[in-house]
Amino acid sequence: MRMSRMFFQTLREVPADADTVSHQLMLRAGMIHQIAAGIFDILPLAQRIKHKIEDIIREEMDAIGGQEVTLPMVHPAEIWQRSRRWYEIGSDMARLKDRNGRDMCLGMTHEEIMAELAAKFISSYRQLPVMLYQIQTKFRDEPRPRAGLIRVREFTMKDAYTFDRDEAGINAYYPKLYQAYFNIFDRCGLDTVAVASDTGMMGGSMAHEFMALTGIGEDTLVICDACGYSANRQVAAFRKPAPPTEAPLPLEEVATPHVETIAALAAFLGIPESQTAKAIFQIATVEGPDGQPKDQFVFAVVRGDMELNETKLTNAIKARRLRPAVTEEILAIGATPGYGSPIGIDRSQVLLLVDDLVAASPNLVAGANREGYHLRNTNYGRDYTADRVLDLVAASDGDGCPTCGAPLRTVRGVEVGNIFKLGTRYSIAMGATYLDENGESKPIVMGSYGIGPGRLMAVLAEVLNDENGLKWPITVAPYQVALISLATDKTPEVAAAAERIYADLVDAGVEVIYDDRNERAGVKFNDADLIGIPIRLTVGGKGLQRGVVEMKLRRNGETAEFAVDTLVDDVWDLIADEHERIQARVVERVLAE
RNA sequence: CGGGGCGUAGCGCAGCUUGGUAGCGCGCAUCGUUCGGGUCGAUGAGGUCGGUGGUUCAAAUCCACUCGCCCCGACCA
């Protein structure tokens, strides 16, 4: 590709709207263009990167039996109504009507469509297991797109689905996906960790997220450096500290004017936050006795120094939704915002959940449900009892690892892929069944497995860069080689040599971008660095006099000289070396269950 | 949806407080100059000042409404 013909423009200045490195650099490199919140044009340079990532994904999926398909992006409502997700999913699903007024939606995922397909084509155990996948556009009307391509509304996703006859079947398939996912990320040059995750709106029994560790991540992970335990903070277990042992003291009301936060309370009374209990008021949408959704006031109590884990709470009560209660709702159950506690409230309207550590801790300070007052020495069992006592809090830095007890560490990460054991929810809804050896009809057991190639590209940009620009690994780089001609009007022999070298490289099958523009050397070097081409070749008068072109590796700045006579072979050797380097990252991983 | 910020040329910004027919840098075009890490000079093209309504002799500027974008939170395979 001649740079003079390439559809792109690099920017010196950083567009004001971009505040993550990947967004800034991809804009500056002329790779993407935004046309609405979370909706982007992918320009030629980025398109090539995305294609390479997708090809790696294809190879790995095919290697474990995947068969590629393309499913539609516009779906009839009826299919989504059969799984009930038409009703359960809110505004994230973009809905529309066709010309006949029929309800349709834009596909945000394809479990239903895949299960429908399986229902149509799978009838015997002899056809199982099977895996189908596609690389296709999804639309999710995210409430808040952010960080360039990291979180967008329209995006490409590789979604794969396995169909097995039973749990044992998917238990055998799942580790293959686990390994394939690591292969994909490793081959793209991205470090990831797999963490156990919440199964969320997808339902299912087991799930892993593949996370790239970066400060811009929207997820918090909990990691144990000692034993390797890792989990999304939403589901992370940990060892709670032992509660102090002391005899219960008499309940005592104490005036605490204008002390409405745990921090203020601890400071006011001169006690550690761990000797307080805090009340969190939530409204959960749960299934009522009649099967209809209803709002339930949930009163959660956790120790003052700890944080409520809303995922644990949601899962514990099987809530469909959870939102903070508003002041009127809190007052209506007899509690006082800022001074709340389970003592003295109207229990008939409330589901009271108490963290197990609170229940075991004596003499905690809690609110008096009276403006300006708290209670000293509240004791679970004596002063109040809960509907349920359970683990409700989120793991934090320094908490004990659930497997080995060493201190846990929290880090931020971006989810670049996930794998799910779905179970039979969608196959039952869609009637995807098979006959076993005994002629018995059984639901197919499904798994679903996603990767966002666009997000993966953005995460690579986020992680692999320096002050001069991007640094793509050879496996995904838009071009392997940037050939820079330093010819001027006065050095046509340099131009001729560069042209010849370009032609030779192209003939040899090297992916080369040739900077034939009439620009100064600095402009060309800077653009090559910004775009992040892994291998840079410079053809200049100085080198040519000695019969060499100069090579510089973008990744580490290493330089070498290649003789013009052997250039093509030298370049191929270097490309092979770079691939070898990446391949060396691919290792066998064992799924710890 | 709650909180905050911003909409003026492709990009980055000034002008707005104190209304008077829109400017700078980069980029783009042409010419010359220079040529191994974003040369220098000249000329030029390019703007419904996000939109609508209002106030006024006069609105980028003041007022109201509205749309869009970004950030934090909520939410999220």
PDB file of C-alpha atoms in Angstrom, chain A residues 215-443:
ATOM      1  CA  GLY A 215      -6.356   1.026  34.884  1.00  0.00           C
ATOM      2  CA  ILE A 216      -9.140   2.096  32.538  1.00  0.00           C
ATOM      3  CA  GLY A 217     -10.959  -1.142  33.245  1.00  0.00           C
ATOM      4  CA  GLU A 218     -14.547  -0.966  34.358  1.00  0.00           C
ATOM      5  CA  ASP A 219     -14.419  -4.203  36.301  1.00  0.00           C
ATOM      6  CA  THR A 220     -12.666  -4.804  39.567  1.00  0.00           C
ATOM      7  CA  LEU A 221     -10.897  -8.109  39.971  1.00  0.00           C
ATOM      8  CA  VAL A 222      -9.700  -9.782  43.093  1.00  0.00           C
ATOM      9  CA  ILE A 223      -6.424 -11.625  42.758  1.00  0.00           C
ATOM     10  CA  CYS A 224      -4.340 -13.690  45.131  1.00  0.00           C
ATOM     11  CA  ASP A 225      -0.636 -13.500  44.294  1.00  0.00           C
ATOM     12  CA  ALA A 226       0.118 -16.417  46.560  1.00  0.00           C
ATOM     13  CA  CYS A 227      -2.114 -19.139  45.135  1.00  0.00           C
ATOM     14  CA  GLY A 228      -3.459 -17.651  41.912  1.00  0.00           C
ATOM     15  CA  TYR A 229      -7.064 -17.373  43.007  1.00  0.00           C
ATOM     16  CA  SER A 230      -8.859 -14.789  40.904  1.00  0.00           C
ATOM     17  CA  ALA A 231     -12.460 -13.692  40.574  1.00  0.00           C
ATOM     18  CA  ASN A 232     -14.546 -10.781  39.544  1.00  0.00           C
ATOM     19  CA  ARG A 233     -15.145  -8.716  42.629  1.00  0.00           C
ATOM     20  CA  GLN A 234     -18.871  -9.229  42.033  1.00  0.00           C
ATOM     21  CA  VAL A 235     -18.553 -12.877  43.006  1.00  0.00           C
ATOM     22  CA  ALA A 236     -15.247 -13.015  44.860  1.00  0.00           C
ATOM     23  CA  ALA A 237     -15.252 -14.965  48.071  1.00  0.00           C
ATOM     24  CA  PHE A 238     -12.863 -14.116  50.882  1.00  0.00           C
ATOM     25  CA  ARG A 239     -12.115 -14.966  54.467  1.00  0.00           C
ATOM     26  CA  LYS A 240     -13.711 -12.526  56.771  1.00  0.00           C
ATOM     27  CA  PRO A 241     -11.882 -11.414  59.875  1.00  0.00           C
ATOM     28  CA  ALA A 242     -12.935 -13.095  63.086  1.00  0.00           C
ATOM     29  CA  PRO A 243     -15.344 -10.979  65.110  1.00  0.00           C
ATOM     30  CA  PRO A 244     -14.135  -9.788  68.480  1.00  0.00           C
ATOM     31  CA  THR A 245     -15.338 -11.742  71.481  1.00  0.00           C
ATOM     32  CA  GLU A 246     -16.839  -9.574  74.136  1.00  0.00           C
ATOM     33  CA  ALA A 247     -19.906  -9.718  76.287  1.00  0.00           C
ATOM     34  CA  PRO A 248     -22.955  -7.820  75.023  1.00  0.00           C
ATOM     35  CA  LEU A 249     -23.396  -4.461  76.707  1.00  0.00           C
ATOM     36  CA  PRO A 250     -26.694  -2.707  77.326  1.00  0.00           C
ATOM     37  CA  LEU A 251     -28.232  -0.835  74.391  1.00  0.00           C
ATOM     38  CA  GLU A 252     -27.633   2.880  74.742  1.00  0.00           C
ATOM     39  CA  GLU A 253     -28.838   5.817  72.707  1.00  0.00           C
ATOM     40  CA  VAL A 254     -26.271   8.485  71.999  1.00  0.00           C
ATOM     41  CA  ALA A 255     -26.716  11.940  70.474  1.00  0.00           C
ATOM     42  CA  THR A 256     -24.796  12.303  67.235  1.00  0.00           C
ATOM     43  CA  PRO A 257     -25.963  15.547  65.676  1.00  0.00           C
ATOM     44  CA  HIS A 258     -25.307  15.888  61.936  1.00  0.00           C
ATOM     45  CA  VAL A 259     -23.337  12.633  61.835  1.00  0.00           C
ATOM     46  CA  GLU A 260     -24.760  10.926  58.781  1.00  0.00           C
ATOM     47  CA  THR A 261     -21.884   8.874  57.386  1.00  0.00           C
ATOM     48  CA  ILE A 262     -19.944   5.950  58.770  1.00  0.00           C
ATOM     49  CA  ALA A 263     -16.691   7.889  58.538  1.00  0.00           C
ATOM     50  CA  ALA A 264     -18.191  10.796  60.471  1.00  0.00           C
ATOM     51  CA  LEU A 265     -19.741   8.471  63.012  1.00  0.00           C
ATOM     52  CA  ALA A 266     -16.482   6.650  63.694  1.00  0.00           C
ATOM     53  CA  ALA A 267     -14.625   9.939  64.028  1.00  0.00           C
ATOM     54  CA  PHE A 268     -17.319  11.457  66.262  1.00  0.00           C
ATOM     55  CA  LEU A 269     -17.363   8.525  68.673  1.00  0.00           C
ATOM     56  CA  GLY A 270     -13.650   7.781  68.415  1.00  0.00           C
ATOM     57  CA  ILE A 271     -14.177   4.172  67.362  1.00  0.00           C
ATOM     58  CA  PRO A 272     -13.001   2.213  64.320  1.00  0.00           C
ATOM     59  CA  GLU A 273     -15.460   1.852  61.440  1.00  0.00           C
ATOM     60  CA  SER A 274     -15.402  -1.881  62.076  1.00  0.00           C
ATOM     61  CA  GLN A 275     -17.405  -1.306  65.250  1.00  0.00           C
ATOM     62  CA  THR A 276     -20.304   0.158  63.312  1.00  0.00           C
ATOM     63  CA  ALA A 277     -23.078  -1.359  61.261  1.00  0.00           C
ATOM     64  CA  LYS A 278     -24.419   0.398  58.229  1.00  0.00           C
ATOM     65  CA  ALA A 279     -27.818   0.138  56.663  1.00  0.00           C
ATOM     66  CA  ILE A 280     -28.313   0.048  52.907  1.00  0.00           C
ATOM     67  CA  PHE A 281     -31.784   0.483  51.471  1.00  0.00           C
ATOM     68  CA  GLN A 282     -32.595  -1.078  48.123  1.00  0.00           C
ATOM     69  CA  ILE A 283     -35.706  -1.749  46.120  1.00  0.00           C
ATOM     70  CA  ALA A 284     -35.552  -5.135  44.425  1.00  0.00           C
ATOM     71  CA  THR A 285     -37.793  -6.331  41.669  1.00  0.00           C
ATOM     72  CA  VAL A 286     -38.642  -9.924  42.491  1.00  0.00           C
ATOM     73  CA  GLU A 287     -41.157 -12.456  41.335  1.00  0.00           C
ATOM     74  CA  GLY A 288     -44.269 -12.304  43.451  1.00  0.00           C
ATOM     75  CA  PRO A 289     -46.418 -15.276  44.525  1.00  0.00           C
ATOM     76  CA  ASP A 290     -48.582 -14.771  41.444  1.00  0.00           C
ATOM     77  CA  GLY A 291     -45.561 -14.918  39.158  1.00  0.00           C
ATOM     78  CA  GLN A 292     -45.752 -11.204  38.431  1.00  0.00           C
ATOM     79  CA  PRO A 293     -42.830  -8.907  39.195  1.00  0.00           C
ATOM     80  CA  LYS A 294     -43.207  -6.846  42.320  1.00  0.00           C
ATOM     81  CA  ASP A 295     -41.099  -4.358  44.240  1.00  0.00           C
ATOM     82  CA  GLN A 296     -39.626  -5.526  47.516  1.00  0.00           C
ATOM     83  CA  PHE A 297     -37.954  -3.195  49.985  1.00  0.00           C
ATOM     84  CA  VAL A 298     -34.632  -4.778  50.914  1.00  0.00           C
ATOM     85  CA  PHE A 299     -32.870  -3.631  54.060  1.00  0.00           C
ATOM     86  CA  ALA A 300     -29.243  -4.790  54.079  1.00  0.00           C
ATOM     87  CA  VAL A 301     -26.917  -4.456  57.022  1.00  0.00           C
ATOM     88  CA  VAL A 302     -23.161  -4.760  56.638  1.00  0.00           C
ATOM     89  CA  ARG A 303     -20.282  -3.765  58.844  1.00  0.00           C
ATOM     90  CA  GLY A 304     -19.370  -0.094  58.544  1.00  0.00           C
ATOM     91  CA  ASP A 305     -15.901  -0.740  57.183  1.00  0.00           C
ATOM     92  CA  MET A 306     -17.165  -3.025  54.440  1.00  0.00           C
ATOM     93  CA  GLU A 307     -18.966  -2.582  51.179  1.00  0.00           C
ATOM     94  CA  LEU A 308     -22.233  -4.165  50.135  1.00  0.00           C
ATOM     95  CA  ASN A 309     -21.826  -6.491  47.159  1.00  0.00           C
ATOM     96  CA  GLU A 310     -24.940  -5.884  45.135  1.00  0.00           C
ATOM     97  CA  THR A 311     -24.385  -8.923  42.977  1.00  0.00           C
ATOM     98  CA  LYS A 312     -24.337 -11.220  45.985  1.00  0.00           C
ATOM     99  CA  LEU A 313     -27.475  -9.560  47.261  1.00  0.00           C
ATOM    100  CA  THR A 314     -29.212  -9.761  43.883  1.00  0.00           C
ATOM    101  CA  ASN A 315     -28.376 -13.418  43.490  1.00  0.00           C
ATOM    102  CA  ALA A 316     -29.330 -14.280  47.059  1.00  0.00           C
ATOM    103  CA  ILE A 317     -32.863 -12.993  46.666  1.00  0.00           C
ATOM    104  CA  LYS A 318     -33.144 -13.820  42.953  1.00  0.00           C
ATOM    105  CA  ALA A 319     -33.917 -10.223  42.144  1.00  0.00           C
ATOM    106  CA  ARG A 320     -34.400  -9.184  38.561  1.00  0.00           C
ATOM    107  CA  ARG A 321     -33.405  -5.628  39.305  1.00  0.00           C
ATOM    108  CA  LEU A 322     -32.008  -3.690  42.185  1.00  0.00           C
ATOM    109  CA  ARG A 323     -32.030   0.036  42.718  1.00  0.00           C
ATOM    110  CA  PRO A 324     -31.348   2.290  45.681  1.00  0.00           C
ATOM    111  CA  ALA A 325     -34.444   3.322  47.625  1.00  0.00           C
ATOM    112  CA  VAL A 326     -35.402   6.973  47.626  1.00  0.00           C
ATOM    113  CA  THR A 327     -35.924   9.008  50.772  1.00  0.00           C
ATOM    114  CA  GLU A 328     -39.737   8.702  50.795  1.00  0.00           C
ATOM    115  CA  GLU A 329     -39.507   4.916  50.540  1.00  0.00           C
ATOM    116  CA  ILE A 330     -37.022   4.793  53.410  1.00  0.00           C
ATOM    117  CA  LEU A 331     -39.201   6.960  55.626  1.00  0.00           C
ATOM    118  CA  ALA A 332     -42.231   4.840  54.743  1.00  0.00           C
ATOM    119  CA  ILE A 333     -40.768   1.758  56.427  1.00  0.00           C
ATOM    120  CA  GLY A 334     -39.948   3.702  59.553  1.00  0.00           C
ATOM    121  CA  ALA A 335     -36.232   4.185  58.968  1.00  0.00           C
ATOM    122  CA  THR A 336     -34.338   7.457  58.963  1.00  0.00           C
ATOM    123  CA  PRO A 337     -31.781   8.117  56.207  1.00  0.00           C
ATOM    124  CA  GLY A 338     -28.361   8.731  57.738  1.00  0.00           C
ATOM    125  CA  TYR A 339     -29.487   7.180  61.003  1.00  0.00           C
ATOM    126  CA  GLY A 340     -30.860   3.862  59.805  1.00  0.00           C
ATOM    127  CA  SER A 341     -30.785   0.551  61.585  1.00  0.00           C
ATOM    128  CA  PRO A 342     -33.020  -2.518  61.716  1.00  0.00           C
ATOM    129  CA  ILE A 343     -34.159  -1.625  65.207  1.00  0.00           C
ATOM    130  CA  GLY A 344     -37.563  -0.022  65.336  1.00  0.00           C
ATOM    131  CA  ILE A 345     -38.543  -0.243  61.700  1.00  0.00           C
ATOM    132  CA  ASP A 346     -41.762  -1.579  60.242  1.00  0.00           C
ATOM    133  CA  ARG A 347     -40.648  -5.157  59.587  1.00  0.00           C
ATOM    134  CA  SER A 348     -43.830  -6.127  57.804  1.00  0.00           C
ATOM    135  CA  GLN A 349     -42.814  -4.262  54.675  1.00  0.00           C
ATOM    136  CA  VAL A 350     -39.144  -5.149  54.713  1.00  0.00           C
ATOM    137  CA  LEU A 351     -36.903  -8.025  53.731  1.00  0.00           C
ATOM    138  CA  LEU A 352     -34.101  -7.741  56.279  1.00  0.00           C
ATOM    139  CA  LEU A 353     -30.762  -9.220  55.256  1.00  0.00           C
ATOM    140  CA  VAL A 354     -27.838  -9.117  57.633  1.00  0.00           C
ATOM    141  CA  ASP A 355     -24.253  -9.911  56.763  1.00  0.00           C
ATOM    142  CA  ASP A 356     -22.960 -12.881  58.713  1.00  0.00           C
ATOM    143  CA  LEU A 357     -20.099 -10.872  60.172  1.00  0.00           C
ATOM    144  CA  VAL A 358     -22.505  -8.267  61.547  1.00  0.00           C
ATOM    145  CA  ALA A 359     -24.576 -11.003  63.109  1.00  0.00           C
ATOM    146  CA  ALA A 360     -21.475 -12.360  64.825  1.00  0.00           C
ATOM    147  CA  SER A 361     -20.061  -9.029  65.974  1.00  0.00           C
ATOM    148  CA  PRO A 362     -21.020  -7.745  69.409  1.00  0.00           C
ATOM    149  CA  ASN A 363     -21.770  -4.184  70.441  1.00  0.00           C
ATOM    150  CA  LEU A 364     -21.876  -2.441  67.073  1.00  0.00           C
ATOM    151  CA  VAL A 365     -22.934   1.166  66.752  1.00  0.00           C
ATOM    152  CA  ALA A 366     -25.946   1.586  64.496  1.00  0.00           C
ATOM    153  CA  GLY A 367     -28.511   4.237  63.714  1.00  0.00           C
ATOM    154  CA  ALA A 368     -31.403   4.957  66.082  1.00  0.00           C
ATOM    155  CA  ASN A 369     -33.856   5.686  63.246  1.00  0.00           C
ATOM    156  CA  ARG A 370     -34.140   9.107  64.788  1.00  0.00           C
ATOM    157  CA  GLU A 371     -32.547  12.215  63.371  1.00  0.00           C
ATOM    158  CA  GLY A 372     -29.300  12.979  65.229  1.00  0.00           C
ATOM    159  CA  TYR A 373     -29.092   9.778  67.280  1.00  0.00           C
ATOM    160  CA  HIS A 374     -27.295   6.451  67.092  1.00  0.00           C
ATOM    161  CA  LEU A 375     -27.407   3.328  69.227  1.00  0.00           C
ATOM    162  CA  ARG A 376     -24.378   1.884  70.962  1.00  0.00           C
ATOM    163  CA  ASN A 377     -24.036  -1.842  71.631  1.00  0.00           C
ATOM    164  CA  THR A 378     -26.511  -3.246  69.179  1.00  0.00           C
ATOM    165  CA  ASN A 379     -26.398  -7.023  69.178  1.00  0.00           C
ATOM    166  CA  TYR A 380     -27.873  -9.330  66.627  1.00  0.00           C
ATOM    167  CA  GLY A 381     -30.285 -11.808  68.144  1.00  0.00           C
ATOM    168  CA  ARG A 382     -30.931  -9.736  71.208  1.00  0.00           C
ATOM    169  CA  ASP A 383     -31.989  -6.461  69.584  1.00  0.00           C
ATOM    170  CA  TYR A 384     -33.187  -7.648  66.196  1.00  0.00           C
ATOM    171  CA  THR A 385     -33.278 -10.684  63.960  1.00  0.00           C
ATOM    172  CA  ALA A 386     -33.101 -10.902  60.200  1.00  0.00           C
ATOM    173  CA  ASP A 387     -35.043 -12.712  57.530  1.00  0.00           C
ATOM    174  CA  ARG A 388     -31.700 -14.078  56.423  1.00  0.00           C
ATOM    175  CA  VAL A 389     -28.122 -13.952  57.627  1.00  0.00           C
ATOM    176  CA  LEU A 390     -25.647 -14.377  54.793  1.00  0.00           C
ATOM    177  CA  ASP A 391     -22.470 -13.103  53.152  1.00  0.00           C
ATOM    178  CA  LEU A 392     -23.293  -9.744  51.606  1.00  0.00           C
ATOM    179  CA  VAL A 393     -20.035  -7.871  51.310  1.00  0.00           C
ATOM    180  CA  ALA A 394     -17.458  -7.317  48.603  1.00  0.00           C
ATOM    181  CA  ALA A 395     -13.860  -8.397  48.908  1.00  0.00           C
ATOM    182  CA  SER A 396     -11.375  -5.574  49.289  1.00  0.00           C
ATOM    183  CA  ASP A 397      -7.631  -5.089  49.227  1.00  0.00           C
ATOM    184  CA  GLY A 398      -6.008  -7.039  52.027  1.00  0.00           C
ATOM    185  CA  ASP A 399      -8.899  -9.367  52.716  1.00  0.00           C
ATOM    186  CA  GLY A 400      -7.938 -12.993  53.110  1.00  0.00           C
ATOM    187  CA  CYS A 401      -7.855 -15.267  50.066  1.00  0.00           C
ATOM    188  CA  PRO A 402     -10.647 -17.859  50.302  1.00  0.00           C
ATOM    189  CA  THR A 403      -8.340 -20.695  49.288  1.00  0.00           C
ATOM    190  CA  CYS A 404      -5.028 -19.880  50.970  1.00  0.00           C
ATOM    191  CA  GLY A 405      -5.672 -16.972  53.306  1.00  0.00           C
ATOM    192  CA  ALA A 406      -2.983 -14.688  51.876  1.00  0.00           C
ATOM    193  CA  PRO A 407      -3.960 -11.037  51.382  1.00  0.00           C
ATOM    194  CA  LEU A 408      -6.001 -10.385  48.258  1.00  0.00           C
ATOM    195  CA  ARG A 409      -5.260  -7.596  45.811  1.00  0.00           C
ATOM    196  CA  THR A 410      -7.816  -5.734  43.703  1.00  0.00           C
ATOM    197  CA  VAL A 411      -7.029  -4.592  40.177  1.00  0.00           C
ATOM    198  CA  ARG A 412      -8.996  -3.030  37.349  1.00  0.00           C
ATOM    199  CA  GLY A 413      -9.618  -4.907  34.145  1.00  0.00           C
ATOM    200  CA  VAL A 414     -11.452  -4.788  30.856  1.00  0.00           C
ATOM    201  CA  GLU A 415     -13.442  -7.837  29.870  1.00  0.00           C
ATOM    202  CA  VAL A 416     -12.288  -8.959  26.428  1.00  0.00           C
ATOM    203  CA  GLY A 417     -14.079 -12.277  26.362  1.00  0.00           C
ATOM    204  CA  ASN A 418     -16.282 -14.566  28.360  1.00  0.00           C
ATOM    205  CA  ILE A 419     -17.406 -18.140  28.399  1.00  0.00           C
ATOM    206  CA  PHE A 420     -20.638 -19.411  29.907  1.00  0.00           C
ATOM    207  CA  LYS A 421     -22.270 -22.706  30.670  1.00  0.00           C
ATOM    208  CA  LEU A 422     -25.809 -21.751  29.797  1.00  0.00           C
ATOM    209  CA  GLY A 423     -27.629 -24.931  30.633  1.00  0.00           C
ATOM    210  CA  THR A 424     -31.024 -25.564  29.098  1.00  0.00           C
ATOM    211  CA  ARG A 425     -32.800 -22.245  29.527  1.00  0.00           C
ATOM    212  CA  TYR A 426     -32.774 -21.339  25.854  1.00  0.00           C
ATOM    213  CA  SER A 427     -33.047 -24.823  24.469  1.00  0.00           C
ATOM    214  CA  ILE A 428     -36.158 -25.465  26.530  1.00  0.00           C
ATOM    215  CA  ALA A 429     -37.637 -22.104  25.541  1.00  0.00           C
ATOM    216  CA  MET A 430     -36.985 -22.779  21.862  1.00  0.00           C
ATOM    217  CA  GLY A 431     -37.783 -26.458  21.946  1.00  0.00           C
ATOM    218  CA  ALA A 432     -34.223 -27.489  21.106  1.00  0.00           C
ATOM    219  CA  THR A 433     -34.301 -31.154  22.071  1.00  0.00           C
ATOM    220  CA  TYR A 434     -32.784 -34.393  20.829  1.00  0.00           C
ATOM    221  CA  LEU A 435     -33.588 -38.046  21.132  1.00  0.00           C
ATOM    222  CA  ASP A 436     -31.092 -40.132  23.068  1.00  0.00           C
ATOM    223  CA  GLU A 437     -30.189 -43.784  22.529  1.00  0.00           C
ATOM    224  CA  ASN A 438     -33.378 -44.817  24.299  1.00  0.00           C
ATOM    225  CA  GLY A 439     -35.580 -42.647  22.153  1.00  0.00           C
ATOM    226  CA  GLU A 440     -36.105 -40.276  25.006  1.00  0.00           C
ATOM    227  CA  SER A 441     -36.448 -36.537  24.266  1.00  0.00           C
ATOM    228  CA  LYS A 442     -34.026 -34.314  26.158  1.00  0.00           C
ATOM    229  CA  PRO A 443     -33.154 -30.635  26.068  1.00  0.00           C
TER     230      PRO A 443
END
